[in-house]
Coordinates of C-alpha atoms and ligand atoms in Angstrom, one line a residue:
X55 CA 67.6 225.9 37.0
X56 CA 66.5 225.9 40.7
X57 CA 68.4 228.3 42.9
X58 CA 70.9 226.7 45.3
X59 CA 69.1 228.6 48.1
X60 CA 66.0 226.6 47.3
X61 CA 67.9 223.3 47.2
X62 CA 69.5 224.2 50.5
X63 CA 66.1 224.9 52.1
X64 CA 64.6 221.7 50.7
X65 CA 67.5 219.7 51.8
X66 CA 67.4 221.2 55.3
X67 CA 63.7 220.3 55.6
X68 CA 64.4 216.8 54.4
X69 CA 67.3 216.4 56.9
X70 CA 65.1 217.6 59.7
X71 CA 62.2 215.4 58.9
X72 CA 63.8 212.2 57.6
X73 CA 67.4 211.7 58.9
X74 CA 66.4 209.4 61.8
X75 CA 64.8 207.1 59.2
X76 CA 68.2 206.5 57.6
X77 CA 70.3 206.0 60.7
X78 CA 71.7 202.7 61.8
X79 CA 71.7 203.9 65.4
X80 CA 68.5 203.2 67.2
X81 CA 67.0 206.5 68.4
X82 CA 64.2 206.4 71.1
X83 CA 62.4 209.4 72.7
X84 CA 60.9 208.8 76.1
X85 CA 58.5 211.0 78.0
X86 CA 58.9 211.9 81.7
X87 CA 57.2 208.6 82.7
X88 CA 59.9 206.8 80.7
X89 CA 57.3 205.6 78.1
X90 CA 58.4 205.5 74.5
X91 CA 57.0 208.3 72.4
X92 CA 59.1 207.9 69.2
X93 CA 61.3 205.2 67.8
X94 CA 63.2 205.4 64.4
X95 CA 63.2 202.4 62.0
X96 CA 66.5 201.2 63.3
X97 CA 64.8 200.8 66.8
X98 CA 61.9 199.0 65.2
X99 CA 64.3 196.6 63.5
X100 CA 66.3 196.1 66.8
X101 CA 63.2 195.5 68.9
X102 CA 61.3 193.7 66.1
X103 CA 58.2 195.8 66.9
X104 CA 56.6 198.7 65.0
X105 CA 56.4 202.2 66.3
X106 CA 52.7 201.8 66.8
X107 CA 53.2 198.8 69.1
X108 CA 56.0 200.6 70.9
X109 CA 54.4 203.9 71.5
X110 CA 53.5 204.5 75.2
X111 CA 55.2 201.2 76.2
X112 CA 57.5 201.5 79.2
X113 CA 61.1 201.3 78.3
X114 CA 61.6 198.7 81.0
X115 CA 59.1 196.4 79.3
X116 CA 60.9 196.1 76.0
X117 CA 64.1 194.6 77.4
X118 CA 64.4 191.5 79.6
X119 CA 66.4 192.5 82.7
X120 CA 66.8 196.0 81.5
X121 CA 70.3 197.3 82.4
X122 CA 69.2 200.9 81.7
X123 CA 68.4 202.2 85.2
X124 CA 65.2 204.1 85.6
X125 CA 66.7 206.1 88.4
X126 CA 69.5 207.4 86.2
X127 CA 67.0 208.3 83.5
X128 CA 64.8 210.2 86.0
X129 CA 67.9 212.0 87.3
X130 CA 68.7 213.0 83.8
X131 CA 65.3 214.6 83.5
X132 CA 65.8 216.6 86.7
X133 CA 69.5 217.5 86.4
X134 CA 70.0 217.5 82.6
X135 CA 73.2 215.4 83.2
X136 CA 73.6 213.3 80.1
X137 CA 75.4 210.0 80.2
X138 CA 77.1 207.5 77.9
X139 CA 77.8 203.9 78.6
X140 CA 79.8 201.5 76.4
X141 CA 79.5 197.8 76.5
X142 CA 75.9 197.7 77.7
X143 CA 74.5 194.2 77.4
X144 CA 70.8 194.2 76.3
X145 CA 68.7 191.1 76.7
X146 CA 65.5 190.6 74.8
X147 CA 62.5 188.5 75.6
X148 CA 63.2 186.3 72.5
X149 CA 66.6 185.5 74.2
X150 CA 68.7 187.6 71.8
X151 CA 71.6 189.3 73.6
X152 CA 73.5 192.2 72.1
X153 CA 76.2 194.7 73.2
X154 CA 75.6 198.3 72.6
X155 CA 76.9 201.7 73.2
X156 CA 74.2 203.9 74.9
X157 CA 73.9 207.6 75.1
X158 CA 71.1 209.4 77.0
X159 CA 70.4 213.1 76.7
X160 CA 67.5 215.3 77.4
X161 CA 65.6 218.0 75.6
X162 CA 62.3 219.9 76.1
X163 CA 59.4 220.4 73.8
X164 CA 56.6 222.8 74.7
X165 CA 58.2 223.0 78.2
X166 CA 57.8 219.2 78.6
X167 CA 61.0 217.3 79.2
X168 CA 62.0 214.3 77.1
X169 CA 64.8 211.9 76.9
X170 CA 66.7 211.0 73.8
X171 CA 68.3 207.6 73.8
X172 CA 70.8 206.6 71.1
X173 CA 71.6 202.9 71.0
X174 CA 74.4 201.7 68.7
X175 CA 75.1 198.0 68.4
X176 CA 78.8 197.2 68.7
X177 CA 78.9 193.4 68.8
X178 CA 80.6 193.0 65.5
X179 CA 83.3 195.6 66.0
X180 CA 83.9 194.3 69.5
X181 CA 84.1 190.7 68.2
X182 CA 86.6 191.6 65.5
X183 CA 88.8 193.6 67.9
X184 CA 88.5 190.8 70.6
X185 CA 89.6 188.3 68.0
X186 CA 92.6 190.3 67.0
X187 CA 93.5 190.8 70.6
X188 CA 93.1 187.1 71.4
X189 CA 95.2 186.1 68.4
X190 CA 98.0 188.5 69.5
X191 CA 97.8 187.1 73.1
X192 CA 97.9 183.6 71.8
X193 CA 101.0 184.4 69.6
X194 CA 102.9 186.0 72.4
X195 CA 102.0 183.2 74.8
X196 CA 103.1 180.7 72.2
X197 CA 106.4 182.4 71.6
X198 CA 107.1 182.7 75.3
X199 CA 106.4 179.0 75.8
X200 CA 108.4 177.9 72.8
X201 CA 111.4 180.0 74.0
X202 CA 111.1 178.5 77.5
X203 CA 110.6 175.0 76.2
X204 CA 113.8 175.1 74.1
X205 CA 115.8 176.5 77.1
X206 CA 114.6 173.5 79.1
X207 CA 114.9 170.9 76.5
X208 CA 118.6 171.4 75.6
X209 CA 120.1 171.0 79.1
X210 CA 117.6 168.2 79.7
X211 CA 119.2 166.2 76.8
X212 CA 122.6 166.7 78.5
X213 CA 121.3 165.7 81.8
X214 CA 119.8 162.5 80.5
X215 CA 123.0 161.7 78.5
X216 CA 125.2 162.2 81.6
X217 CA 122.9 159.9 83.7
X218 CA 123.2 157.2 81.0
X219 CA 127.0 157.4 81.1
X220 CA 127.0 157.4 84.9
X221 CA 124.8 154.3 84.8
X222 CA 127.6 152.2 83.3
X223 CA 130.0 153.2 86.1
X224 CA 128.0 152.4 89.2
X225 CA 126.7 149.5 91.2
X226 CA 123.2 148.1 90.5
X227 CA 121.8 149.6 93.7
X228 CA 123.1 153.1 92.7
X229 CA 121.6 152.5 89.2
X230 CA 118.2 153.0 90.8
X231 CA 119.0 156.7 91.1
X232 CA 120.2 157.1 87.6
X233 CA 117.1 155.3 86.3
X234 CA 115.0 157.8 88.2
X235 CA 116.9 160.8 86.6
X236 CA 116.4 159.2 83.2
X237 CA 112.7 158.5 83.8
X238 CA 112.0 162.1 85.1
X239 CA 114.1 163.6 82.3
X240 CA 111.9 161.6 79.8
X241 CA 108.8 162.8 81.5
X242 CA 109.9 166.4 81.2
X243 CA 111.0 166.0 77.6
X244 CA 107.6 164.6 76.8
X245 CA 105.9 167.6 78.5
X246 CA 108.1 170.1 76.7
X247 CA 107.5 168.4 73.4
X248 CA 103.8 168.8 73.9
X249 CA 104.3 172.4 74.9
X250 CA 106.3 173.1 71.8
X251 CA 103.2 171.8 69.9
X252 CA 103.0 170.1 66.5
X253 CA 106.3 170.7 64.7
X254 CA 105.6 169.0 61.3
X255 CA 104.1 171.0 58.5
X256 CA 100.7 169.8 57.5
X257 CA 100.3 167.4 54.7
X258 CA 97.4 168.9 52.7
X259 CA 95.0 166.8 50.7
X260 CA 91.7 167.6 49.2
X261 CA 89.1 165.5 51.0
X262 CA 85.8 165.2 52.7
X263 CA 85.6 166.6 56.3
X264 CA 82.7 164.2 57.2
X265 CA 85.0 161.2 56.9
X266 CA 87.1 162.7 59.7
X267 CA 84.1 163.5 61.8
X268 CA 83.0 159.8 61.4
X269 CA 86.4 158.6 62.6
X270 CA 86.3 161.0 65.6
X271 CA 82.8 159.7 66.4
X272 CA 84.0 156.1 66.1
X273 CA 87.1 156.7 68.3
X274 CA 84.9 158.3 70.9
X275 CA 82.4 155.3 70.9
X276 CA 85.3 153.0 72.0
X277 CA 85.7 155.1 75.2
X278 CA 82.3 156.3 76.1
X279 CA 81.5 155.0 79.7
X280 CA 78.6 157.4 80.2
X281 CA 76.9 156.4 76.9
X282 CA 76.8 159.9 75.7
X283 CA 74.7 160.3 72.5
X284 CA 76.5 161.6 69.4
X285 CA 74.2 163.3 67.0
X286 CA 75.5 163.9 63.4
X287 CA 74.1 166.9 61.7
X288 CA 76.1 167.2 58.5
X289 CA 75.6 169.3 55.4
X290 CA 76.3 166.8 52.6
X291 CA 76.7 169.5 50.0
X292 CA 79.9 170.7 51.6
X293 CA 82.7 170.5 49.1
X294 CA 86.0 168.8 49.7
X295 CA 88.5 170.9 51.6
X296 CA 92.3 170.9 51.5
X297 CA 93.6 169.7 54.9
X298 CA 95.8 167.3 56.8
X299 CA 93.5 164.5 57.9
X300 CA 95.6 163.5 61.0
X301 CA 95.9 167.0 62.3
X302 CA 92.3 167.9 61.9
X303 CA 91.2 164.6 63.4
X304 CA 93.5 165.4 66.4
X305 CA 92.1 168.9 66.7
X306 CA 88.5 167.7 66.7
X307 CA 89.2 164.8 68.9
X308 CA 90.6 167.0 71.6
X309 CA 87.5 169.1 71.6
X310 CA 85.0 166.2 71.6
X311 CA 87.0 164.4 74.3
X312 CA 86.6 167.5 76.6
X313 CA 82.9 167.5 76.0
X314 CA 82.7 163.7 76.8
X315 CA 84.7 164.3 80.0
X316 CA 82.4 167.0 81.4
X317 CA 78.9 165.9 80.5
X318 CA 77.0 163.4 82.5
X319 CA 74.8 160.5 81.5
X320 CA 72.1 162.3 79.7
X321 CA 74.7 164.1 77.7
X322 CA 74.4 164.8 74.0
X323 CA 77.2 165.9 71.6
X324 CA 76.3 167.3 68.3
X325 CA 78.7 167.3 65.4
X326 CA 77.4 169.8 62.9
X327 CA 78.8 171.0 59.6
X328 CA 77.7 173.9 57.4
X329 CA 79.0 176.1 54.6
X330 CA 79.6 179.6 55.9
X331 CA 80.1 182.6 53.6
X332 CA 81.7 186.0 54.0
X333 CA 83.7 185.3 57.2
X334 CA 86.8 187.1 58.5
X335 CA 89.6 185.0 59.7
X336 CA 92.5 186.9 61.3
X337 CA 91.9 189.9 59.1
X338 CA 91.5 187.9 55.8
X339 CA 88.1 187.9 54.1
X340 CA 87.0 184.4 53.4
X341 CA 84.3 184.0 50.7
X342 CA 83.5 180.4 51.6
X343 CA 84.5 178.3 54.6
X344 CA 83.5 175.0 56.1
X345 CA 82.1 175.5 59.6
X346 CA 82.3 172.6 62.0
X347 CA 80.5 173.0 65.3
X348 CA 80.9 170.7 68.3
X349 CA 78.0 171.3 70.6
X350 CA 77.4 169.8 74.0
X351 CA 74.7 170.2 76.6
X352 CA 77.0 170.0 79.6
X353 CA 77.7 172.5 82.4
X354 CA 79.6 175.0 80.3
X355 CA 83.2 176.3 80.5
X356 CA 84.1 177.4 84.0
X357 CA 83.9 181.3 83.8
X358 CA 87.3 181.8 85.3
X359 CA 89.1 180.1 82.4
X360 CA 86.8 181.4 79.6
X361 CA 89.2 184.2 78.5
X362 CA 92.3 182.0 78.5
X363 CA 90.7 178.8 77.4
X364 CA 93.0 178.2 74.5
X365 CA 96.3 178.9 76.3
X366 CA 98.5 176.0 77.1
X367 CA 98.3 174.7 80.7
X368 CA 94.9 176.3 81.4
X369 CA 92.7 173.5 82.7
X370 CA 89.5 173.4 84.7
X371 CA 90.2 169.8 85.8
X372 CA 92.4 168.7 88.7
X373 CA 94.1 166.1 86.5
X374 CA 94.1 168.1 83.3
X375 CA 97.2 169.2 81.4
X376 CA 95.5 172.1 79.7
X377 CA 97.2 171.2 76.4
X378 CA 94.2 169.8 74.5
X379 CA 92.7 173.1 73.3
X380 CA 96.1 174.8 72.8
X381 CA 97.1 172.0 70.4
X382 CA 93.7 172.1 68.6
X383 CA 94.2 175.9 68.1
X384 CA 97.8 175.4 66.8
X385 CA 96.6 172.8 64.3
X386 CA 93.6 174.9 63.1
X387 CA 95.9 177.9 62.8
X388 CA 98.3 175.8 60.6
X389 CA 95.3 175.4 58.3
X390 CA 94.7 179.2 58.3
X391 CA 91.4 178.5 60.1
X392 CA 89.8 179.8 63.2
X393 CA 88.5 178.3 66.4
X394 CA 86.2 180.0 68.8
X395 CA 83.9 179.0 71.6
X396 CA 80.6 180.2 73.1
X397 CA 79.5 178.7 76.3
X398 CA 76.7 178.9 78.8
X399 CA 75.4 176.2 81.1
X400 CA 73.6 173.7 78.9
X401 CA 75.2 174.8 75.7
X402 CA 78.9 174.8 74.8
X403 CA 79.8 175.3 71.2
X404 CA 83.2 175.1 69.7
X405 CA 83.2 176.5 66.2
X406 CA 85.9 175.8 63.7
X407 CA 86.2 177.6 60.4
X408 CA 88.3 176.1 57.6
X409 CA 88.6 178.4 54.6
X410 CA 87.6 177.0 51.3
X411 CA 88.0 180.1 49.1
X412 CA 89.4 183.5 49.9
X413 CA 87.8 186.8 48.8
X414 CA 90.5 188.5 46.8
X415 CA 88.5 191.6 45.8
X416 CA 90.1 194.8 47.3
Ligands
ADP227 N1 82.9 171.2 76.3 C1 83.4 171.7 77.5 N2 82.5 171.9 78.5 C2 83.0 172.4 79.7 N3 84.3 172.7 79.9 C3 85.2 172.5 78.9 C4 84.8 172.0 77.6 N4 85.8 171.9 76.8 C5 86.9 172.4 77.6 N5 86.5 172.7 78.8 C6 87.4 173.2 79.9 O1 88.5 173.7 79.3 C7 89.7 173.1 80.0 C8 90.8 173.1 79.1 O2 90.7 172.0 78.1 P1 92.0 171.4 77.5 O3 92.8 172.4 76.9 O4 91.6 170.2 76.6 O5 92.8 170.8 78.7 P2 92.4 169.6 79.7 O6 91.4 168.8 79.1 O7 93.8 168.9 79.9 O8 92.0 170.2 81.0 C9 89.1 171.8 80.5 O9 89.9 171.4 81.7 C10 87.7 172.2 80.9 O10 87.7 172.8 82.2
MG228 MG1 91.4 168.1 77.1

């Protein structure tokens, strides 16, 4: 039997020589000219380049618009002051964009200084925690609005009733005033009802999502002054899903209408469906989901409303109510689904996931 001492020594040697090969963190060694001298396999995968190709390349040339400042790295070489940055956005020449946590430290070898960069991708964790945060925010905004809406709605009913009674007691000229009270009370009730959101429980039926998309496309074609092109990109193998046709139609229509409103004459809206596996929806693992994307080539969501896009009364249009997307989200949530949006000028994509089967394994 080999002695434990020997195993210890072998293991130690193995760790020293091979650990970087097993790490998911990208490890890069730079010389004092900030040229790459070593990169572990995680780096090769991240940069889609072999170590041979990377060796002696300047760090600034592997990223597009590198956010890693050469000045700071040079300072690190002289002062030894290591630094860590979270939420660093790295852009690659092939247009990929990722968010990472970056740590830079220095060491010396044969009296020559080197920099050790550790790059850990955090997109996925960030996305999940952002989703949870957004969902929480949405729930508290919804509760606040519901509470307020009820508070407004009750006295509004009394106000309208009293105006109606008064109407019978006064002269026709004075009735103009009661008519105005009734009209404005109705307008407010209508607004409050829309703020309260859909109140009926969905009526689930197993059916084909493409029939709904066809209906949405047809409804849009009736009111399409700019002649916007609708491209259908369906996955015909998608199985039937359990959903409320009216509600999903409304949710999709709100999204497509927004796209139609902002894009100009050469606009294109793509309705795309795919099967998506292994997704997480509000903490639940979903084995299979239907993914419906509504993609347009318009100007993109104004940046100042991107974070609150799905809140009620958030609108980028002067005559908007800001209720369309809030209603869509409520309807999709009623189906235990998820709605998200990525947007940049020329490409806005609303992605809806509707679960088909849940992953019940622990
Ligand atoms: N596809 C899109 N492209 C650009 N902006 C969009 C798009 N969809 C929604 N928006 C922005 O989001 C805002 C909120 O939409 P919505 O909730 O439907 O309310 P409303 O349409 O009444 O403004 C819109 O006013 C618009 O500024
Ligand atoms: Mg709208």
